Amino acid sequence: MKSKLHTYADDRIEVAYDSKRCIHFAACVRGLPDVFDPKRRPWVEPEQGEPEAIAAVVMQCPTGALHFTMKDGSLVEPTPEGSEIRVKADGPLYAHGQVSIAMPDGDILLDDVRVALCRCGRSSNKPLCDGSHHASDDTAAFQDAGAIGEHNATAAGDLTGGLTVTPLPDGPIVATGPMTLTSADGATNLVTGKAALCRCGHSSNKPFCDGSHKAAGFTA
């Protein structure tokens, strides 16, 4: 996974921005345009807002591209007791909770509370989303309504604890740990302890893997 970190600070708060994880969800720009202005350099000016308001907007970034540190330690981002993976219509999987991205051998690549996982198969920063699901000059936009497909998942008992996300070579993402899978419209909430999630973009039973990555020749 790629990372390109920038920091912006005044004497009250520091904002960290990883440009490689940004997919221009723009919650920050909509929430505090005086602080976050992509047309300005530097594009983040913490002195233009109250630190508590900046922290609140940063926590709305679903990709984890933005994080904050209060200089006086008065506020830290809470870690949810349970984890949720929300399917974004025509977009990625948004994971929120105690999320660890791990290699199949167990090595941890990333620990975070907010992560966007690619499910179109096109990201150049797999398993993270880089916005490639949008249309480009030579590629049609990824399309999927974000429903929860058919499953035989067993409900998890204790919903507390961390979630481990493991991208398998040339295959799906295996999410292990207590989680709630939520459809894009919020109408379906599946509670489970393990799920194999499509990341090639070809499954006919999204968000679950149905083995289509083999016929599609997906490599990662």
XYZ file of C-alpha atoms in Angstrom, residues 120-205:
86
model
C -14.012 -2.670 -8.316
C -10.621 -4.333 -8.888
C -9.067 -1.253 -10.482
C -7.288 0.501 -7.615
C -3.551 0.991 -7.975
C -3.296 1.029 -4.178
C -4.987 -2.286 -3.340
C -6.530 -3.287 -1.052
C -7.370 0.385 -0.461
C -9.668 2.364 -2.738
C -8.030 5.096 -4.815
C -11.156 6.354 -6.582
C -10.687 4.215 -9.700
C -14.331 3.106 -9.564
C -15.219 6.440 -11.176
C -15.382 6.655 -14.955
C -12.207 7.440 -16.881
C -11.395 8.050 -20.520
C -11.032 4.351 -21.267
C -12.974 2.671 -18.475
C -16.669 2.697 -17.677
C -17.595 3.557 -14.119
C -18.053 0.668 -11.695
C -21.736 0.098 -11.049
C -23.375 -1.778 -8.199
C -26.376 -0.756 -6.124
C -24.733 -1.809 -2.862
C -27.204 -4.491 -1.792
C -26.288 -7.422 0.453
C -26.357 -10.576 -1.660
C -27.400 -14.073 -0.676
C -25.419 -15.584 2.169
C -25.245 -18.383 4.674
C -23.366 -16.379 7.275
C -23.508 -17.358 10.912
C -24.265 -14.477 13.240
C -21.417 -13.477 15.521
C -22.044 -13.780 19.246
C -20.056 -11.043 20.978
C -20.046 -7.957 18.767
C -17.083 -6.359 20.509
C -13.511 -6.820 19.372
C -11.401 -6.056 16.363
C -11.850 -6.783 12.678
C -9.038 -8.238 10.585
C -9.164 -7.687 6.833
C -6.945 -9.983 4.769
C -6.662 -9.610 0.975
C -5.915 -13.016 -0.527
C -3.529 -13.213 -3.502
C -5.544 -12.891 -6.725
C -8.683 -13.416 -4.666
C -11.192 -11.854 -2.290
C -10.884 -9.915 0.916
C -11.524 -12.109 3.941
C -12.927 -10.128 6.858
C -12.693 -11.924 10.200
C -14.120 -10.733 13.496
C -17.468 -9.460 14.746
C -18.943 -7.111 12.169
C -22.127 -5.716 10.722
C -22.394 -5.649 6.935
C -24.670 -2.783 5.937
C -26.214 -2.223 2.529
C -25.861 1.119 0.802
C -29.431 2.096 1.631
C -29.035 1.054 5.261
C -32.013 -1.297 5.020
C -30.037 -4.536 5.411
C -27.730 -5.219 8.333
C -26.049 -8.626 8.428
C -24.240 -9.516 11.629
C -21.517 -12.088 11.108
C -18.057 -13.178 12.205
C -16.509 -13.908 8.824
C -17.104 -12.956 5.206
C -15.271 -13.360 1.892
C -15.832 -10.091 0.050
C -15.415 -9.502 -3.675
C -12.592 -7.180 -4.683
C -12.388 -8.008 -8.397
C -15.676 -6.315 -9.286
C -17.107 -9.317 -11.136
C -19.080 -11.254 -8.522
C -22.769 -11.740 -9.279
C -23.457 -11.934 -5.528
